[in-house]
């Protein structure tokens, strides 16, 4: 073969190989699943996930904002265990509307509702910690719960209930679209009701007189969730104050009180102080002290089921205050919550407190919600202050 013919042959072979590679590449691209892309569907969403005392008693609910029926034929719900797809349910002839929801239930889940379509899962695929997604007929994501590849417990024993304002597909999981419920949990299944609006969450918990007035503040060293009226003995920093307590058994007189679930920046206590001043420490102190100085009444509430005191004999509690001279119980505001909402306190995840509730939602989850907003918007201690930020 002469040199010219050999060159032509090599060029032809290169062309064939290149064409084959391009064709294979296009074929592989065409066969790739379309997951992680968003579906145009916006009126179907995960409306609730309930987990009882154990993972066997778990329910996943799908809702819609549509009054008329929506055909789910060909749609799938995919259940994952970390990165692996463990089970996929494909809808056949099921339809859904605003008053007729879809409910997936683990085998041991007890749920009976004539207005919902109940689908029993063969194994306990609903865990409240792994990723779940709803996809359309093209494999595009309509909605999801959790984060693929991570086994984060975004739902402890209780319910994750979607807010009424968030009844629209978001094509991904956003914890701010939900609130956690740890009391009367199943009453929110089978409907699109939520215990609170977003505005009510941002206003913070209210002091439930029916629930806690009958409780003692403490019995010995055991906190019982009750509350007592106190006066300020001496003001401290952002999360610690000396209060004068009435006779509560072992608690009487002047006590330093540490605010539960929060941690404000440190302040220096003089030229010889070993504590280094931290940014926003003085602002947190001023916010806290101003609220207490202007209050017509201050209540301290203990946390049922946890410790009454911490190190240095300091009491632990929730600080409620009001400016109402009549001391209406509905006028009290939770100072622990307000410090977190203002971006002046870190929300402590050291221990989960689920025993104290307002409107079926724990104080913990109120603080967790506004802390997430403050963190995302880089308010004060989370970065730089945004003077134009508001929670609306």
PDB file of N, CA and C in Angstrom, residues 149-221:
ATOM      1  N   UNK A 149     -28.419  11.100  49.561  1.00  0.00           N
ATOM      2  CA  UNK A 149     -27.048  10.792  49.947  1.00  0.00           C
ATOM      3  C   UNK A 149     -26.747  11.043  51.411  1.00  0.00           C
ATOM      4  N   UNK A 150     -27.715  11.595  52.138  1.00  0.00           N
ATOM      5  CA  UNK A 150     -27.494  11.886  53.563  1.00  0.00           C
ATOM      6  C   UNK A 150     -28.600  11.245  54.393  1.00  0.00           C
ATOM      7  N   UNK A 151     -28.210  10.602  55.492  1.00  0.00           N
ATOM      8  CA  UNK A 151     -29.203  10.020  56.385  1.00  0.00           C
ATOM      9  C   UNK A 151     -29.331  10.906  57.623  1.00  0.00           C
ATOM     10  N   UNK A 152     -29.898  12.082  57.395  1.00  0.00           N
ATOM     11  CA  UNK A 152     -30.086  13.058  58.460  1.00  0.00           C
ATOM     12  C   UNK A 152     -31.499  12.922  58.996  1.00  0.00           C
ATOM     13  N   UNK A 153     -31.625  12.824  60.309  1.00  0.00           N
ATOM     14  CA  UNK A 153     -32.948  12.694  60.904  1.00  0.00           C
ATOM     15  C   UNK A 153     -33.634  14.043  60.906  1.00  0.00           C
ATOM     16  N   UNK A 154     -34.358  14.332  59.817  1.00  0.00           N
ATOM     17  CA  UNK A 154     -35.096  15.580  59.748  1.00  0.00           C
ATOM     18  C   UNK A 154     -36.463  15.435  60.397  1.00  0.00           C
ATOM     19  N   UNK A 155     -36.794  14.231  60.865  1.00  0.00           N
ATOM     20  CA  UNK A 155     -38.072  14.001  61.521  1.00  0.00           C
ATOM     21  C   UNK A 155     -37.882  13.029  62.676  1.00  0.00           C
ATOM     22  N   UNK A 156     -37.928  13.556  63.898  1.00  0.00           N
ATOM     23  CA  UNK A 156     -37.944  12.688  65.067  1.00  0.00           C
ATOM     24  C   UNK A 156     -39.384  12.227  65.292  1.00  0.00           C
ATOM     25  N   UNK A 157     -39.601  11.515  66.358  1.00  0.00           N
ATOM     26  CA  UNK A 157     -40.925  10.987  66.646  1.00  0.00           C
ATOM     27  C   UNK A 157     -41.963  12.106  66.607  1.00  0.00           C
ATOM     28  N   UNK A 158     -42.871  12.051  65.647  1.00  0.00           N
ATOM     29  CA  UNK A 158     -43.860  13.114  65.498  1.00  0.00           C
ATOM     30  C   UNK A 158     -44.278  13.264  64.055  1.00  0.00           C
ATOM     31  N   UNK A 159     -44.640  14.478  63.672  1.00  0.00           N
ATOM     32  CA  UNK A 159     -45.081  14.752  62.310  1.00  0.00           C
ATOM     33  C   UNK A 159     -44.356  15.947  61.725  1.00  0.00           C
ATOM     34  N   UNK A 160     -44.135  15.885  60.426  1.00  0.00           N
ATOM     35  CA  UNK A 160     -43.619  17.017  59.672  1.00  0.00           C
ATOM     36  C   UNK A 160     -44.790  17.503  58.818  1.00  0.00           C
ATOM     37  N   UNK A 161     -45.369  18.639  59.173  1.00  0.00           N
ATOM     38  CA  UNK A 161     -46.602  19.112  58.547  1.00  0.00           C
ATOM     39  C   UNK A 161     -46.301  20.326  57.671  1.00  0.00           C
ATOM     40  N   UNK A 162     -46.766  20.276  56.442  1.00  0.00           N
ATOM     41  CA  UNK A 162     -46.518  21.373  55.506  1.00  0.00           C
ATOM     42  C   UNK A 162     -47.398  22.574  55.856  1.00  0.00           C
ATOM     43  N   UNK A 163     -46.800  23.767  55.832  1.00  0.00           N
ATOM     44  CA  UNK A 163     -47.543  24.984  56.106  1.00  0.00           C
ATOM     45  C   UNK A 163     -48.534  25.254  54.976  1.00  0.00           C
ATOM     46  N   UNK A 164     -49.690  25.817  55.326  1.00  0.00           N
ATOM     47  CA  UNK A 164     -50.706  26.101  54.310  1.00  0.00           C
ATOM     48  C   UNK A 164     -50.195  27.064  53.249  1.00  0.00           C
ATOM     49  N   UNK A 165     -49.316  27.983  53.644  1.00  0.00           N
ATOM     50  CA  UNK A 165     -48.760  28.943  52.688  1.00  0.00           C
ATOM     51  C   UNK A 165     -47.801  28.291  51.701  1.00  0.00           C
ATOM     52  N   UNK A 166     -47.390  27.063  51.996  1.00  0.00           N
ATOM     53  CA  UNK A 166     -46.392  26.384  51.162  1.00  0.00           C
ATOM     54  C   UNK A 166     -46.995  25.233  50.373  1.00  0.00           C
ATOM     55  N   UNK A 167     -48.308  25.264  50.144  1.00  0.00           N
ATOM     56  CA  UNK A 167     -48.964  24.198  49.405  1.00  0.00           C
ATOM     57  C   UNK A 167     -48.749  24.352  47.903  1.00  0.00           C
ATOM     58  N   UNK A 168     -47.495  24.200  47.514  1.00  0.00           N
ATOM     59  CA  UNK A 168     -47.084  24.256  46.115  1.00  0.00           C
ATOM     60  C   UNK A 168     -45.797  23.455  45.980  1.00  0.00           C
ATOM     61  N   UNK A 169     -45.628  22.767  44.860  1.00  0.00           N
ATOM     62  CA  UNK A 169     -44.415  21.969  44.656  1.00  0.00           C
ATOM     63  C   UNK A 169     -43.190  22.871  44.653  1.00  0.00           C
ATOM     64  N   UNK A 170     -42.174  22.484  45.395  1.00  0.00           N
ATOM     65  CA  UNK A 170     -40.924  23.246  45.416  1.00  0.00           C
ATOM     66  C   UNK A 170     -39.786  22.477  44.759  1.00  0.00           C
ATOM     67  N   UNK A 171     -40.082  21.240  44.294  1.00  0.00           N
ATOM     68  CA  UNK A 171     -39.104  20.412  43.574  1.00  0.00           C
ATOM     69  C   UNK A 171     -37.881  20.080  44.426  1.00  0.00           C
ATOM     70  N   UNK A 172     -37.996  20.282  45.720  1.00  0.00           N
ATOM     71  CA  UNK A 172     -36.914  19.958  46.635  1.00  0.00           C
ATOM     72  C   UNK A 172     -37.371  20.207  48.055  1.00  0.00           C
ATOM     73  N   UNK A 173     -36.580  19.751  49.004  1.00  0.00           N
ATOM     74  CA  UNK A 173     -36.968  19.858  50.411  1.00  0.00           C
ATOM     75  C   UNK A 173     -36.451  21.154  51.010  1.00  0.00           C
ATOM     76  N   UNK A 174     -37.355  21.924  51.596  1.00  0.00           N
ATOM     77  CA  UNK A 174     -37.002  23.130  52.331  1.00  0.00           C
ATOM     78  C   UNK A 174     -37.699  23.050  53.681  1.00  0.00           C
ATOM     79  N   UNK A 175     -36.921  22.968  54.755  1.00  0.00           N
ATOM     80  CA  UNK A 175     -37.495  22.788  56.088  1.00  0.00           C
ATOM     81  C   UNK A 175     -38.403  23.941  56.490  1.00  0.00           C
ATOM     82  N   UNK A 176     -38.233  25.118  55.881  1.00  0.00           N
ATOM     83  CA  UNK A 176     -39.072  26.256  56.221  1.00  0.00           C
ATOM     84  C   UNK A 176     -40.484  26.136  55.646  1.00  0.00           C
ATOM     85  N   UNK A 177     -40.718  25.144  54.799  1.00  0.00           N
ATOM     86  CA  UNK A 177     -42.063  24.884  54.298  1.00  0.00           C
ATOM     87  C   UNK A 177     -42.862  24.004  55.250  1.00  0.00           C
ATOM     88  N   UNK A 178     -42.209  23.535  56.317  1.00  0.00           N
ATOM     89  CA  UNK A 178     -42.839  22.594  57.245  1.00  0.00           C
ATOM     90  C   UNK A 178     -42.663  23.072  58.688  1.00  0.00           C
ATOM     91  N   UNK A 179     -43.516  22.553  59.554  1.00  0.00           N
ATOM     92  CA  UNK A 179     -43.331  22.712  60.990  1.00  0.00           C
ATOM     93  C   UNK A 179     -43.502  21.331  61.621  1.00  0.00           C
ATOM     94  N   UNK A 180     -42.771  21.067  62.675  1.00  0.00           N
ATOM     95  CA  UNK A 180     -42.859  19.768  63.345  1.00  0.00           C
ATOM     96  C   UNK A 180     -43.936  19.795  64.430  1.00  0.00           C
ATOM     97  N   UNK A 181     -44.632  18.697  64.525  1.00  0.00           N
ATOM     98  CA  UNK A 181     -45.705  18.558  65.510  1.00  0.00           C
ATOM     99  C   UNK A 181     -45.413  17.349  66.379  1.00  0.00           C
ATOM    100  N   UNK A 182     -45.485  17.528  67.685  1.00  0.00           N
ATOM    101  CA  UNK A 182     -45.171  16.430  68.607  1.00  0.00           C
ATOM    102  C   UNK A 182     -46.309  16.146  69.572  1.00  0.00           C
ATOM    103  N   UNK A 183     -47.489  16.650  69.249  1.00  0.00           N
ATOM    104  CA  UNK A 183     -48.636  16.423  70.108  1.00  0.00           C
ATOM    105  C   UNK A 183     -49.870  16.347  69.217  1.00  0.00           C
ATOM    106  N   UNK A 184     -50.824  15.462  69.550  1.00  0.00           N
ATOM    107  CA  UNK A 184     -52.016  15.275  68.713  1.00  0.00           C
ATOM    108  C   UNK A 184     -51.594  15.085  67.256  1.00  0.00           C
ATOM    109  N   UNK A 185     -50.633  14.231  67.051  1.00  0.00           N
ATOM    110  CA  UNK A 185     -49.924  14.198  65.780  1.00  0.00           C
ATOM    111  C   UNK A 185     -50.783  13.759  64.594  1.00  0.00           C
ATOM    112  N   UNK A 186     -51.656  12.778  64.795  1.00  0.00           N
ATOM    113  CA  UNK A 186     -52.389  12.222  63.657  1.00  0.00           C
ATOM    114  C   UNK A 186     -53.569  13.077  63.227  1.00  0.00           C
ATOM    115  N   UNK A 187     -53.904  14.083  63.990  1.00  0.00           N
ATOM    116  CA  UNK A 187     -55.073  14.879  63.616  1.00  0.00           C
ATOM    117  C   UNK A 187     -54.818  15.731  62.380  1.00  0.00           C
ATOM    118  N   UNK A 188     -53.561  15.872  61.962  1.00  0.00           N
ATOM    119  CA  UNK A 188     -53.251  16.659  60.774  1.00  0.00           C
ATOM    120  C   UNK A 188     -53.145  15.793  59.518  1.00  0.00           C
ATOM    121  N   UNK A 189     -53.302  14.471  59.671  1.00  0.00           N
ATOM    122  CA  UNK A 189     -53.313  13.581  58.514  1.00  0.00           C
ATOM    123  C   UNK A 189     -54.687  13.604  57.850  1.00  0.00           C
ATOM    124  N   UNK A 190     -54.717  13.365  56.549  1.00  0.00           N
ATOM    125  CA  UNK A 190     -55.972  13.295  55.830  1.00  0.00           C
ATOM    126  C   UNK A 190     -56.560  14.648  55.475  1.00  0.00           C
ATOM    127  N   UNK A 191     -55.789  15.700  55.721  1.00  0.00           N
ATOM    128  CA  UNK A 191     -56.240  17.049  55.381  1.00  0.00           C
ATOM    129  C   UNK A 191     -55.019  17.914  55.103  1.00  0.00           C
ATOM    130  N   UNK A 192     -55.251  19.135  54.678  1.00  0.00           N
ATOM    131  CA  UNK A 192     -54.143  20.049  54.400  1.00  0.00           C
ATOM    132  C   UNK A 192     -54.053  21.136  55.472  1.00  0.00           C
ATOM    133  N   UNK A 193     -54.510  20.799  56.672  1.00  0.00           N
ATOM    134  CA  UNK A 193     -54.439  21.747  57.782  1.00  0.00           C
ATOM    135  C   UNK A 193     -53.066  21.706  58.430  1.00  0.00           C
ATOM    136  N   UNK A 194     -52.587  22.850  58.870  1.00  0.00           N
ATOM    137  CA  UNK A 194     -51.343  22.957  59.631  1.00  0.00           C
ATOM    138  C   UNK A 194     -51.667  23.591  60.981  1.00  0.00           C
ATOM    139  N   UNK A 195     -50.889  23.289  62.014  1.00  0.00           N
ATOM    140  CA  UNK A 195     -51.195  23.843  63.337  1.00  0.00           C
ATOM    141  C   UNK A 195     -51.000  25.343  63.440  1.00  0.00           C
ATOM    142  N   UNK A 196     -50.129  25.892  62.578  1.00  0.00           N
ATOM    143  CA  UNK A 196     -49.791  27.306  62.646  1.00  0.00           C
ATOM    144  C   UNK A 196     -49.590  27.875  61.250  1.00  0.00           C
ATOM    145  N   UNK A 197     -49.813  29.166  61.117  1.00  0.00           N
ATOM    146  CA  UNK A 197     -49.393  29.869  59.913  1.00  0.00           C
ATOM    147  C   UNK A 197     -47.944  30.306  60.104  1.00  0.00           C
ATOM    148  N   UNK A 198     -47.292  30.701  59.017  1.00  0.00           N
ATOM    149  CA  UNK A 198     -45.925  31.189  59.140  1.00  0.00           C
ATOM    150  C   UNK A 198     -45.872  32.429  60.027  1.00  0.00           C
ATOM    151  N   UNK A 199     -46.863  33.300  59.905  1.00  0.00           N
ATOM    152  CA  UNK A 199     -46.904  34.505  60.733  1.00  0.00           C
ATOM    153  C   UNK A 199     -46.988  34.154  62.218  1.00  0.00           C
ATOM    154  N   UNK A 200     -47.767  33.139  62.545  1.00  0.00           N
ATOM    155  CA  UNK A 200     -47.898  32.717  63.943  1.00  0.00           C
ATOM    156  C   UNK A 200     -46.603  32.122  64.465  1.00  0.00           C
ATOM    157  N   UNK A 201     -45.891  31.388  63.619  1.00  0.00           N
ATOM    158  CA  UNK A 201     -44.584  30.852  64.040  1.00  0.00           C
ATOM    159  C   UNK A 201     -43.625  31.995  64.348  1.00  0.00           C
ATOM    160  N   UNK A 202     -43.628  33.014  63.480  1.00  0.00           N
ATOM    161  CA  UNK A 202     -42.709  34.137  63.652  1.00  0.00           C
ATOM    162  C   UNK A 202     -43.061  34.994  64.865  1.00  0.00           C
ATOM    163  N   UNK A 203     -44.305  34.927  65.313  1.00  0.00           N
ATOM    164  CA  UNK A 203     -44.686  35.626  66.538  1.00  0.00           C
ATOM    165  C   UNK A 203     -44.212  34.892  67.786  1.00  0.00           C
ATOM    166  N   UNK A 204     -43.862  33.631  67.619  1.00  0.00           N
ATOM    167  CA  UNK A 204     -43.320  32.866  68.729  1.00  0.00           C
ATOM    168  C   UNK A 204     -44.383  32.113  69.504  1.00  0.00           C
ATOM    169  N   UNK A 205     -43.964  31.253  70.409  1.00  0.00           N
ATOM    170  CA  UNK A 205     -44.920  30.480  71.204  1.00  0.00           C
ATOM    171  C   UNK A 205     -45.697  31.372  72.162  1.00  0.00           C
ATOM    172  N   UNK A 206     -46.856  30.897  72.555  1.00  0.00           N
ATOM    173  CA  UNK A 206     -47.637  31.584  73.582  1.00  0.00           C
ATOM    174  C   UNK A 206     -47.652  30.718  74.835  1.00  0.00           C
ATOM    175  N   UNK A 207     -47.842  31.347  75.958  1.00  0.00           N
ATOM    176  CA  UNK A 207     -47.842  30.626  77.232  1.00  0.00           C
ATOM    177  C   UNK A 207     -49.205  29.965  77.413  1.00  0.00           C
ATOM    178  N   UNK A 208     -49.224  28.660  77.409  1.00  0.00           N
ATOM    179  CA  UNK A 208     -50.472  27.895  77.460  1.00  0.00           C
ATOM    180  C   UNK A 208     -50.910  27.729  78.907  1.00  0.00           C
ATOM    181  N   UNK A 209     -51.858  28.560  79.330  1.00  0.00           N
ATOM    182  CA  UNK A 209     -52.288  28.540  80.730  1.00  0.00           C
ATOM    183  C   UNK A 209     -53.006  27.237  81.084  1.00  0.00           C
ATOM    184  N   UNK A 210     -53.764  26.681  80.129  1.00  0.00           N
ATOM    185  CA  UNK A 210     -54.475  25.433  80.393  1.00  0.00           C
ATOM    186  C   UNK A 210     -53.507  24.279  80.611  1.00  0.00           C
ATOM    187  N   UNK A 211     -52.411  24.329  79.870  1.00  0.00           N
ATOM    188  CA  UNK A 211     -51.456  23.226  79.936  1.00  0.00           C
ATOM    189  C   UNK A 211     -50.521  23.327  81.134  1.00  0.00           C
ATOM    190  N   UNK A 212     -50.087  24.559  81.476  1.00  0.00           N
ATOM    191  CA  UNK A 212     -48.971  24.685  82.427  1.00  0.00           C
ATOM    192  C   UNK A 212     -49.301  25.370  83.750  1.00  0.00           C
ATOM    193  N   UNK A 213     -50.450  26.032  83.859  1.00  0.00           N
ATOM    194  CA  UNK A 213     -50.729  26.728  85.114  1.00  0.00           C
ATOM    195  C   UNK A 213     -50.861  25.765  86.287  1.00  0.00           C
ATOM    196  N   UNK A 214     -51.365  24.582  86.018  1.00  0.00           N
ATOM    197  CA  UNK A 214     -51.556  23.602  87.087  1.00  0.00           C
ATOM    198  C   UNK A 214     -50.235  22.953  87.515  1.00  0.00           C
ATOM    199  N   UNK A 215     -49.192  23.088  86.693  1.00  0.00           N
ATOM    200  CA  UNK A 215     -47.903  22.473  87.016  1.00  0.00           C
ATOM    201  C   UNK A 215     -47.137  23.319  88.020  1.00  0.00           C
ATOM    202  N   UNK A 216     -46.445  22.657  88.923  1.00  0.00           N
ATOM    203  CA  UNK A 216     -45.511  23.363  89.796  1.00  0.00           C
ATOM    204  C   UNK A 216     -44.259  23.730  89.009  1.00  0.00           C
ATOM    205  N   UNK A 217     -43.560  24.780  89.469  1.00  0.00           N
ATOM    206  CA  UNK A 217     -42.284  25.135  88.847  1.00  0.00           C
ATOM    207  C   UNK A 217     -41.284  23.990  89.013  1.00  0.00           C
ATOM    208  N   UNK A 218     -41.208  23.460  90.221  1.00  0.00           N
ATOM    209  CA  UNK A 218     -40.300  22.341  90.495  1.00  0.00           C
ATOM    210  C   UNK A 218     -40.728  21.637  91.767  1.00  0.00           C
ATOM    211  N   UNK A 219     -40.363  20.401  91.855  1.00  0.00           N
ATOM    212  CA  UNK A 219     -40.526  19.634  93.090  1.00  0.00           C
ATOM    213  C   UNK A 219     -39.158  19.094  93.445  1.00  0.00           C
ATOM    214  N   UNK A 220     -38.548  19.681  94.486  1.00  0.00           N
ATOM    215  CA  UNK A 220     -37.154  19.381  94.768  1.00  0.00           C
ATOM    216  C   UNK A 220     -36.293  19.904  93.632  1.00  0.00           C
ATOM    217  N   UNK A 221     -35.459  19.034  93.074  1.00  0.00           N
ATOM    218  CA  UNK A 221     -34.617  19.408  91.938  1.00  0.00           C
ATOM    219  C   UNK A 221     -35.220  18.984  90.600  1.00  0.00           C
TER     220      UNK A 221
END
